[in-house]
C-alpha positions as a Markdown table, in Angstrom:
| # | Residue | x | y | z |
|---|---|---|---|---|
| 1 | Met | 14.5 | -42.8 | -30.9 |
| 2 | Ser | 17.7 | -40.9 | -32.1 |
| 3 | Ile | 20.2 | -42.3 | -30.0 |
| 4 | Gly | 23.4 | -40.1 | -29.6 |
| 5 | Phe | 20.8 | -37.0 | -30.1 |
| 6 | Gln | 17.9 | -36.9 | -27.5 |
| 7 | Val | 16.5 | -35.1 | -24.8 |
| 8 | Leu | 14.8 | -37.3 | -22.2 |
| 9 | Glu | 12.8 | -36.8 | -19.1 |
| 10 | Arg | 14.1 | -38.3 | -15.7 |
| 11 | Ala | 11.5 | -40.4 | -14.2 |
| 12 | Arg | 12.4 | -39.6 | -10.6 |
| 13 | Lys | 14.9 | -37.8 | -8.4 |
| 14 | Val | 16.1 | -37.6 | -5.0 |
| 15 | Ser | 14.3 | -35.2 | -2.7 |
| 16 | Ala | 15.3 | -32.1 | -1.3 |
| 17 | Val | 15.2 | -33.5 | 2.2 |
| 18 | Trp | 17.8 | -36.0 | 1.3 |
| 19 | Val | 20.1 | -33.4 | -0.5 |
| 20 | Ala | 19.8 | -31.2 | 2.8 |
| 21 | Arg | 20.8 | -34.4 | 4.9 |
| 22 | Tyr | 24.0 | -35.2 | 2.9 |
| 23 | Arg | 25.1 | -31.5 | 2.6 |
| 24 | Glu | 26.0 | -31.9 | 6.2 |
| 25 | Leu | 28.1 | -34.8 | 5.6 |
| 26 | Pro | 31.9 | -34.9 | 4.6 |
| 27 | Val | 32.1 | -36.5 | 1.0 |
| 28 | Ala | 35.1 | -38.8 | 2.7 |
| 29 | Asn | 32.4 | -40.3 | 5.0 |
| 30 | Val | 30.2 | -41.2 | 2.2 |
| 31 | Ser | 32.6 | -42.9 | 0.0 |
| 32 | Asp | 33.9 | -44.9 | 3.0 |
| 33 | Ser | 30.3 | -46.1 | 3.3 |
| 34 | Met | 30.3 | -47.3 | 0.0 |
| 35 | Asn | 33.2 | -49.4 | 0.2 |
| 36 | Arg | 35.6 | -47.0 | -1.4 |
| 37 | Met | 34.5 | -48.6 | -4.7 |
| 38 | Thr | 33.1 | -45.3 | -6.6 |
| 39 | Ala | 34.7 | -41.8 | -7.5 |
| 40 | Gly | 34.3 | -39.4 | -10.0 |
| 41 | Gly | 38.0 | -39.1 | -10.9 |
| 42 | Ser | 40.8 | -37.1 | -9.2 |
| 43 | Arg | 41.2 | -35.0 | -12.0 |
| 44 | Leu | 37.6 | -33.3 | -11.6 |
| 45 | Arg | 38.0 | -30.5 | -8.8 |
| 46 | Pro | 36.1 | -27.4 | -7.2 |
| 47 | Met | 36.7 | -24.5 | -9.5 |
| 48 | His | 34.8 | -22.4 | -7.2 |
| 49 | Arg | 36.0 | -20.8 | -4.3 |
| 50 | Glu | 34.2 | -22.5 | -1.6 |
| 51 | Gly | 30.9 | -24.3 | -0.7 |
| 52 | Val | 29.7 | -28.1 | -1.0 |
| 53 | Leu | 27.7 | -29.5 | -4.0 |
| 54 | Ala | 24.6 | -31.4 | -3.2 |
| 55 | Gly | 21.4 | -32.1 | -5.6 |
| 56 | Pro | 19.9 | -34.4 | -8.4 |
| 57 | Ala | 21.9 | -35.2 | -11.3 |
| 58 | Val | 20.6 | -33.6 | -14.8 |
| 59 | Thr | 22.9 | -35.8 | -17.1 |
| 60 | Val | 24.5 | -34.4 | -20.1 |
| 61 | Lys | 26.6 | -36.3 | -22.6 |
| 62 | Ala | 28.3 | -34.4 | -24.8 |
| 63 | Arg | 30.3 | -34.3 | -27.8 |
| 64 | Pro | 34.2 | -33.1 | -26.6 |
| 65 | Gly | 34.4 | -29.5 | -27.1 |
| 66 | Asp | 30.9 | -28.9 | -27.8 |
| 67 | Asn | 28.3 | -27.6 | -25.4 |
| 68 | Leu | 25.0 | -27.2 | -27.1 |
| 69 | Met | 23.2 | -29.8 | -24.7 |
| 70 | Leu | 24.8 | -28.1 | -21.7 |
| 71 | His | 22.9 | -25.1 | -22.6 |
| 72 | Tyr | 20.0 | -26.6 | -22.7 |
| 73 | Ala | 20.3 | -28.5 | -19.9 |
| 74 | Ile | 20.4 | -25.0 | -18.3 |
| 75 | Asp | 17.5 | -24.1 | -20.0 |
| 76 | Ile | 15.5 | -27.0 | -18.4 |
| 77 | Ala | 17.0 | -27.8 | -15.2 |
| 78 | Glu | 15.0 | -27.3 | -12.3 |
| 79 | Pro | 15.8 | -25.5 | -9.3 |
| 80 | Gly | 18.2 | -27.4 | -6.9 |
| 81 | Asp | 19.5 | -29.7 | -9.8 |
| 82 | Val | 23.2 | -30.4 | -10.5 |
| 83 | Ile | 24.1 | -30.5 | -14.1 |
| 84 | Val | 26.6 | -33.4 | -14.8 |
| 85 | Val | 28.4 | -33.3 | -18.0 |
| 86 | Asp | 30.7 | -36.3 | -19.6 |
| 87 | Ala | 32.3 | -34.7 | -22.1 |
| 88 | Gly | 35.0 | -37.3 | -22.4 |
| 89 | Gly | 37.6 | -35.5 | -20.2 |
| 90 | Asp | 39.0 | -33.5 | -23.2 |
| 91 | Leu | 40.5 | -30.2 | -22.2 |
| 92 | Thr | 40.9 | -29.1 | -25.7 |
| 93 | Asn | 38.0 | -26.6 | -25.4 |
| 94 | Ala | 36.2 | -24.9 | -22.9 |
| 95 | Leu | 32.4 | -25.9 | -22.1 |
| 96 | Ile | 31.8 | -23.0 | -20.1 |
| 97 | Gly | 32.4 | -19.8 | -18.7 |
| 98 | Glu | 31.4 | -17.1 | -16.5 |
| 99 | Met | 28.2 | -16.1 | -18.5 |
| 100 | Met | 26.8 | -19.3 | -18.8 |
| 101 | Val | 27.5 | -19.3 | -14.8 |
| 102 | Ala | 25.8 | -16.5 | -14.2 |
| 103 | Tyr | 22.7 | -17.9 | -16.3 |
| 104 | Ala | 22.6 | -21.1 | -14.2 |
| 105 | Val | 22.6 | -19.1 | -10.9 |
| 106 | Lys | 19.9 | -17.3 | -12.1 |
| 107 | Arg | 17.8 | -20.4 | -13.0 |
| 108 | Gly | 18.5 | -21.5 | -9.5 |
| 109 | Val | 20.6 | -24.5 | -10.7 |
| 110 | Ala | 22.8 | -26.0 | -7.8 |
| 111 | Gly | 25.9 | -26.6 | -9.3 |
| 112 | Ile | 27.5 | -28.2 | -12.1 |
| 113 | Val | 30.2 | -31.0 | -13.1 |
| 114 | Val | 32.5 | -30.9 | -16.3 |
| 115 | Asn | 34.4 | -33.7 | -17.1 |
| 116 | Gly | 35.9 | -31.2 | -19.4 |
| 117 | Ala | 37.3 | -27.9 | -19.3 |
| 118 | Ile | 36.1 | -24.5 | -18.3 |
| 119 | Arg | 37.4 | -21.2 | -19.0 |
| 120 | Asp | 37.0 | -17.7 | -17.1 |
| 121 | Ala | 38.6 | -19.4 | -14.4 |
| 122 | Ala | 39.6 | -16.2 | -12.1 |
| 123 | Asn | 35.9 | -14.8 | -12.2 |
| 124 | Ile | 34.7 | -18.7 | -11.3 |
| 125 | Gly | 37.3 | -19.0 | -8.6 |
| 126 | Ser | 36.2 | -16.0 | -7.1 |
| 127 | Gly | 32.4 | -17.2 | -6.7 |
| 128 | Asp | 30.7 | -19.4 | -4.5 |
| 129 | Phe | 28.4 | -21.5 | -7.5 |
| 130 | Pro | 30.0 | -25.1 | -7.1 |
| 131 | Leu | 31.6 | -25.8 | -10.5 |
| 132 | Phe | 33.8 | -28.8 | -10.6 |
| 133 | Ala | 35.6 | -29.4 | -13.7 |
| 134 | Ala | 38.7 | -31.3 | -15.1 |
| 135 | Gly | 40.6 | -28.1 | -16.1 |
| 136 | Val | 41.0 | -25.1 | -18.1 |
| 137 | Ser | 41.1 | -23.6 | -21.5 |
| 138 | His | 40.7 | -20.0 | -23.2 |
| 139 | Arg | 39.6 | -21.9 | -26.3 |
| 140 | Gly | 36.0 | -21.9 | -26.4 |
| 141 | Pro | 33.5 | -24.2 | -27.6 |
| 142 | Tyr | 31.4 | -25.5 | -30.5 |
| 143 | Lys | 27.6 | -25.5 | -30.3 |
| 144 | Asp | 26.8 | -27.9 | -33.2 |
| 145 | Gly | 25.8 | -31.5 | -30.9 |
| 146 | Pro | 25.2 | -34.3 | -31.0 |
| 147 | Gly | 24.6 | -34.9 | -27.4 |
| 148 | Glu | 22.1 | -36.5 | -24.9 |
| 149 | Ile | 20.3 | -35.2 | -22.0 |
| 150 | Asn | 18.8 | -37.5 | -19.1 |
| 151 | Val | 20.6 | -40.7 | -20.1 |
| 152 | Pro | 23.1 | -42.7 | -17.8 |
| 153 | Ile | 26.6 | -41.6 | -18.0 |
| 154 | Ala | 30.2 | -42.8 | -16.5 |
| 155 | Ile | 32.9 | -40.7 | -15.4 |
| 156 | Asp | 36.1 | -42.6 | -14.5 |
| 157 | Gly | 33.8 | -45.5 | -13.7 |
| 158 | Met | 31.4 | -43.8 | -11.5 |
| 159 | Val | 27.7 | -44.5 | -13.4 |
| 160 | Ile | 25.4 | -41.7 | -12.8 |
| 161 | Glu | 21.9 | -42.2 | -13.8 |
| 162 | Pro | 19.6 | -39.3 | -14.0 |
| 163 | Gly | 18.0 | -38.1 | -10.6 |
| 164 | Asp | 20.6 | -39.7 | -8.8 |
| 165 | Leu | 22.1 | -37.7 | -6.0 |
| 166 | Ile | 25.3 | -36.0 | -6.6 |
| 167 | Ile | 27.5 | -34.6 | -3.7 |
| 168 | Gly | 31.0 | -32.7 | -3.9 |
| 169 | Asp | 33.4 | -30.8 | -1.5 |
| 170 | Asp | 37.2 | -30.2 | -1.3 |
| 171 | Asp | 37.8 | -33.9 | -1.4 |
| 172 | Gly | 36.3 | -34.5 | -4.8 |
| 173 | Leu | 32.8 | -35.8 | -6.4 |
| 174 | Leu | 30.3 | -38.5 | -5.4 |
| 175 | Cys | 27.1 | -39.9 | -7.1 |
| 176 | Val | 25.0 | -42.2 | -4.4 |
| 177 | Pro | 22.5 | -44.0 | -6.7 |
| 178 | Phe | 18.8 | -43.0 | -6.0 |
| 179 | Asp | 17.9 | -46.4 | -4.9 |
| 180 | His | 20.3 | -46.5 | -1.9 |
| 181 | Val | 20.5 | -43.0 | -0.3 |
| 182 | Asp | 18.7 | -44.1 | 3.0 |
| 183 | Glu | 21.5 | -47.0 | 3.3 |
| 184 | Val | 24.2 | -45.1 | 2.5 |
| 185 | Tyr | 23.3 | -42.2 | 5.0 |
| 186 | Glu | 22.9 | -44.2 | 7.6 |
| 187 | Arg | 26.2 | -45.8 | 7.2 |
| 188 | Ala | 27.8 | -42.3 | 6.6 |
| 189 | Thr | 26.2 | -40.7 | 9.8 |
| 190 | Ala | 27.5 | -43.7 | 12.1 |
| 191 | Lys | 30.9 | -43.1 | 10.1 |
| 192 | Tyr | 30.9 | -39.4 | 10.7 |
| 193 | Ala | 30.4 | -39.6 | 14.3 |
| 194 | Ala | 32.7 | -42.6 | 15.2 |
| 195 | Glu | 35.3 | -40.0 | 13.5 |
| 196 | His | 34.2 | -37.4 | 15.7 |
| 197 | Lys | 34.2 | -39.4 | 18.7 |
| 198 | Gln | 37.8 | -40.4 | 17.6 |
| 199 | Met | 39.1 | -37.1 | 17.3 |
| 200 | Glu | 37.9 | -36.2 | 20.5 |
| 201 | Gln | 39.9 | -39.2 | 22.0 |
| 202 | Ile | 43.2 | -37.6 | 20.3 |
| 203 | Ala | 42.8 | -34.3 | 21.7 |
| 204 | Gln | 42.5 | -35.8 | 25.3 |
| 205 | Gly | 45.5 | -38.5 | 24.7 |
| 206 | Lys | 43.3 | -41.6 | 24.5 |
| 207 | Asn | 43.5 | -42.6 | 21.2 |
| 208 | Asp | 43.8 | -46.5 | 21.0 |
| 209 | Arg | 46.9 | -47.3 | 19.0 |
| 210 | Ser | 47.1 | -50.7 | 19.5 |
| 211 | Trp | 45.4 | -51.9 | 16.5 |
| 212 | Val | 48.6 | -51.2 | 14.3 |
| 213 | Leu | 51.1 | -53.4 | 15.8 |
| 214 | Glu | 48.8 | -56.0 | 16.1 |
| 215 | Ser | 48.0 | -55.8 | 12.5 |
| 216 | Leu | 51.7 | -55.8 | 11.5 |
| 217 | Lys | 52.1 | -59.2 | 13.8 |
| 218 | Gln | 49.3 | -60.5 | 11.8 |
| 219 | Lys | 50.7 | -59.5 | 8.8 |
| 220 | Gly | 54.2 | -61.2 | 9.5 |
| 221 | Cys | 56.2 | -58.2 | 9.5 |
| 222 | Gln | 59.7 | -58.8 | 11.1 |
| 223 | Leu | 59.9 | -56.1 | 14.1 |
| 224 | Pro | 62.7 | -55.2 | 16.5 |
| 225 | Leu | 62.9 | -57.2 | 19.7 |
């Protein structure tokens, strides 16, 4: 074993059925269903024009400013995969640009997440290929390594195992652990249905707001007589 410079195989990955189901849910509802304790960091924003991100993770641990392992991850990714790169959040050098995105699209990659910088932002921003990143830099990457593929990584405390479900929309990114996709989905769909019902009540002027005043009273808030 060469810790720090190795490529491993995934032992498992979430199925296309779960990916399709989660594509229909807002990330915020899924996050609420995980007790709001998991997040990929507010810096990671969608760099593409529109469209949701969903797919099983191919994880990459890269040296900041170096994209050698990201190149190889695109080479070996399966159609529908989401490549997630932990590059330490460094924004000095961009790890991906329009040519690598074009190649990823050709390979059938479902999206890419870079905890680091991109370039060719205008071209990427006009397209629909899901790409999340922490920033933009015109400075290009090095291609020397080291790095690792399909090892556990963490972005702002969000642990990602190879094959976990990665989802993303305008509100940000979230990892749903492989072993909990069914449980979280059940909770998230119930949350989504409840919010849809509440929106209908708001539109009809029937939204019950009594809980706000009751909460203030229970917490000892001083109120007008």
